[in-house]
């Protein structure tokens, strides 16, 4: 039997009717018999197009409040029969089962109903039974049946049957079957994850929106992004984002989430770590002071603001080669300036929720953890030294702690007047991290007298506070928890330093 099959009949049962009219009119033009149920049947009739109610085939009405409409051997027999099997064909004739060549289904919107905050009973009623069964049956029997499993595929399907005059190839049907199993598996995953509120240690991830990137971290690696980037950002200008761009944008967004309620704040990131950060009375000054933190590393960096970017700020940014600029909005003048570099990526960050869990591959499996939602605040601080931080130092300590949380371990962050002076990132020794930070700060002419130091984990020895003190640092924030905490406390007391402990470690590997 030829791989090319001409359709003579179709079953349509959809939730969303948008985009369906051109298809049913094309069916009418091609002489394809249409079978349908409930609201879909009514929709087709109102178009003045002939449709056969499924009840006429099954001799059963829609029952149980619409929960059972298509679940019947005469429906599934019409879908699952093998047209090259003499026994199947004979049984179709014996039981008067119509052959169904095309099945179009659009499932109940389960995920949207959950996201809407609807009561549980409404959510349960949006678990599609008949529709998902029709999709599985039609996709399984792709040798003989073409399955359209989502309204997103209506246009592609319409072009296919129009160009083929109702005929499809085996490759066409297998292509749509692949799409169908993607829909069904994602649907089942969403339902399971709704029910499994950490009751079972089971990981099911499904993201149907995927994009092929130019390459991965390096040109010899393939790269993909799975997610709804357009929901989170409006891209106004520039080239396509790369794998590395996306990682840096993720780091930038997570860092800036700590400063959403603060004054105008600007951050510059490179390789997932901040090389500049400042909070000021104006975004222009915040940018200038963030850039001063490390103008060398800022080259080719990712820039992010927590407020609108204005013309003066854009004029300064335009002098720097940077990959991406992110802000909640831009003035018209700022946009005109920033668009002056054709490859510069300009993004508006939309109000969207970020995931609550972090997932990464590990060995031959996957690691999953809760996101670090803990942000150190003044009420978390335990004052452990005789000297307490001043009001200005407390503000800087919280500022530095927020930044430290989003910097690769081992890390030390030095800050003064709500400005990042320098950080030591990703070092195997905390002493190395501190020495790196001090060296960078001095290299860019920062005066560390009165600066504060933040550490992502405790000090097992007093060496770090001693090095910090000799560089002019006067106040320290750290989680504490070492059996030798008292050694660091004693050094601070002996050298007129202030230290506070948060009780919360912020490792970032």
XYZ file of N, CA, C and O in Angstrom, residues 10-21 23-24 27 34-55 69-70 103-108 128 134 154:
192
model
N -12.711 12.787 9.091
C -11.949 13.412 10.178
C -12.818 13.529 11.416
O -14.028 13.788 11.319
N -12.202 13.340 12.561
C -12.852 13.559 13.851
C -12.261 14.813 14.469
O -11.033 14.946 14.579
N -13.116 15.753 14.860
C -12.651 17.000 15.472
C -13.283 17.148 16.849
O -14.513 17.122 16.984
N -12.436 17.301 17.881
C -12.923 17.517 19.243
C -11.937 18.436 19.943
O -10.877 18.003 20.402
N -12.263 19.734 20.002
C -11.300 20.711 20.502
C -11.904 21.589 21.587
O -13.125 21.800 21.646
N -11.031 22.123 22.445
C -11.462 23.075 23.461
C -11.487 24.484 22.872
O -12.478 25.186 22.949
N -10.361 24.891 22.273
C -10.280 26.209 21.647
C -10.718 26.109 20.191
O -10.243 25.249 19.463
N -11.589 26.998 19.780
C -12.103 26.958 18.397
C -11.372 27.935 17.478
O -11.558 27.893 16.262
N -10.513 28.817 18.065
C -9.795 29.792 17.245
C -8.935 29.067 16.204
O -8.201 28.142 16.524
N -9.027 29.534 14.976
C -8.213 28.964 13.909
C -8.773 27.706 13.285
O -8.191 27.169 12.330
N -9.925 27.241 13.781
C -10.486 25.985 13.272
C -11.291 26.189 11.994
O -11.349 25.295 11.132
N -11.905 27.355 11.841
C -12.808 27.575 10.705
C -12.167 27.304 9.347
O -12.760 26.591 8.514
N -9.922 25.280 8.535
C -9.710 23.839 8.369
C -11.012 23.134 7.996
O -11.053 22.335 7.052
N -12.091 23.445 8.718
C -13.351 22.755 8.420
C -13.884 23.185 7.043
O -14.511 22.385 6.340
N -12.016 21.112 4.651
C -12.577 19.756 4.658
C -13.828 19.698 3.784
O -14.034 18.762 3.015
N -16.918 15.032 8.272
C -16.491 15.517 9.587
C -17.378 14.900 10.670
O -18.603 14.962 10.607
N -16.734 14.317 11.687
C -17.411 13.828 12.884
C -16.992 14.724 14.045
O -15.829 15.150 14.127
N -17.919 14.984 14.956
C -17.558 15.872 16.052
C -18.491 15.686 17.243
O -19.473 14.927 17.175
N -18.166 16.422 18.331
C -18.924 16.299 19.576
C -19.167 17.668 20.200
O -18.417 18.616 19.958
N -20.177 17.753 21.030
C -20.413 18.889 21.914
C -20.264 20.251 21.293
O -20.848 20.572 20.250
N -19.427 21.092 21.960
C -19.249 22.473 21.524
C -18.608 22.587 20.165
O -18.901 23.513 19.407
N -17.745 21.629 19.820
C -17.105 21.665 18.504
C -18.126 21.397 17.406
O -18.140 22.060 16.360
N -18.989 20.435 17.655
C -20.054 20.116 16.693
C -20.946 21.337 16.464
O -21.274 21.685 15.322
N -21.310 21.996 17.545
C -22.153 23.186 17.459
C -21.450 24.287 16.665
O -22.059 24.948 15.808
N -20.171 24.472 16.909
C -19.378 25.489 16.216
C -19.386 25.229 14.714
O -19.572 26.147 13.907
N -19.196 23.976 14.325
C -19.142 23.627 12.902
C -20.512 23.827 12.247
O -20.620 24.350 11.128
N -21.578 23.429 12.950
C -22.930 23.598 12.418
C -23.243 25.073 12.180
O -23.880 25.435 11.184
N -22.798 25.925 13.118
C -23.073 27.357 12.996
C -22.340 27.984 11.820
O -22.693 29.065 11.362
N -21.323 27.301 11.320
C -20.629 27.760 10.113
C -21.371 27.331 8.847
O -20.969 27.680 7.739
N -22.432 26.559 9.056
C -23.201 26.077 7.921
C -22.552 24.898 7.223
O -22.824 24.630 6.038
N -21.718 24.176 7.943
C -20.986 23.038 7.378
C -21.550 21.751 7.979
O -21.772 21.655 9.188
N -21.740 20.764 7.136
C -22.328 19.508 7.576
C -21.361 18.765 8.495
O -20.163 18.666 8.233
N -21.892 18.247 9.580
C -21.084 17.511 10.550
C -21.907 16.347 11.097
O -23.108 16.481 11.337
N -21.259 15.215 11.316
C -21.934 14.023 11.854
C -21.655 13.947 13.354
O -20.496 13.843 13.759
N -22.692 13.999 14.187
C -22.469 13.865 15.627
C -21.926 12.479 15.957
O -22.364 11.473 15.387
N -20.958 12.421 16.861
C -20.383 11.131 17.262
C -21.465 10.220 17.841
O -21.402 8.995 17.699
N -22.497 10.827 18.441
C -23.579 10.023 19.020
C -24.271 9.153 17.972
O -24.764 8.063 18.285
N -17.625 11.195 26.069
C -18.212 11.523 24.767
C -17.656 10.613 23.669
O -18.397 10.061 22.879
N -16.355 10.487 23.625
C -15.717 9.759 22.518
C -15.168 8.401 22.933
O -14.666 7.656 22.079
N -7.500 13.061 12.969
C -8.041 13.359 14.297
C -7.459 14.701 14.740
O -6.240 14.883 14.768
N -8.350 15.642 15.050
C -7.921 16.968 15.512
C -8.426 17.161 16.935
O -9.630 17.120 17.192
N -7.483 17.362 17.847
C -7.827 17.507 19.261
C -7.065 18.694 19.842
O -5.888 18.899 19.531
N -7.727 19.475 20.665
C -7.067 20.521 21.451
C -7.504 20.302 22.891
O -8.690 20.426 23.214
N -6.579 19.970 23.754
C -6.898 19.513 25.103
C -7.429 20.626 26.004
O -7.169 21.809 25.789
N -8.142 20.200 27.061
C -8.564 21.143 28.093
C -7.310 21.859 28.638
O -6.270 21.236 28.839
N -8.036 16.297 30.918
C -8.679 15.733 29.726
C -8.462 14.215 29.687
O -7.342 13.739 29.850
N -7.634 10.092 22.499
C -7.698 10.231 21.047
C -6.317 10.548 20.464
O -5.927 10.011 19.413
N -2.409 24.206 13.722
C -3.481 24.334 12.728
C -2.966 24.863 11.397
O -3.312 24.349 10.326
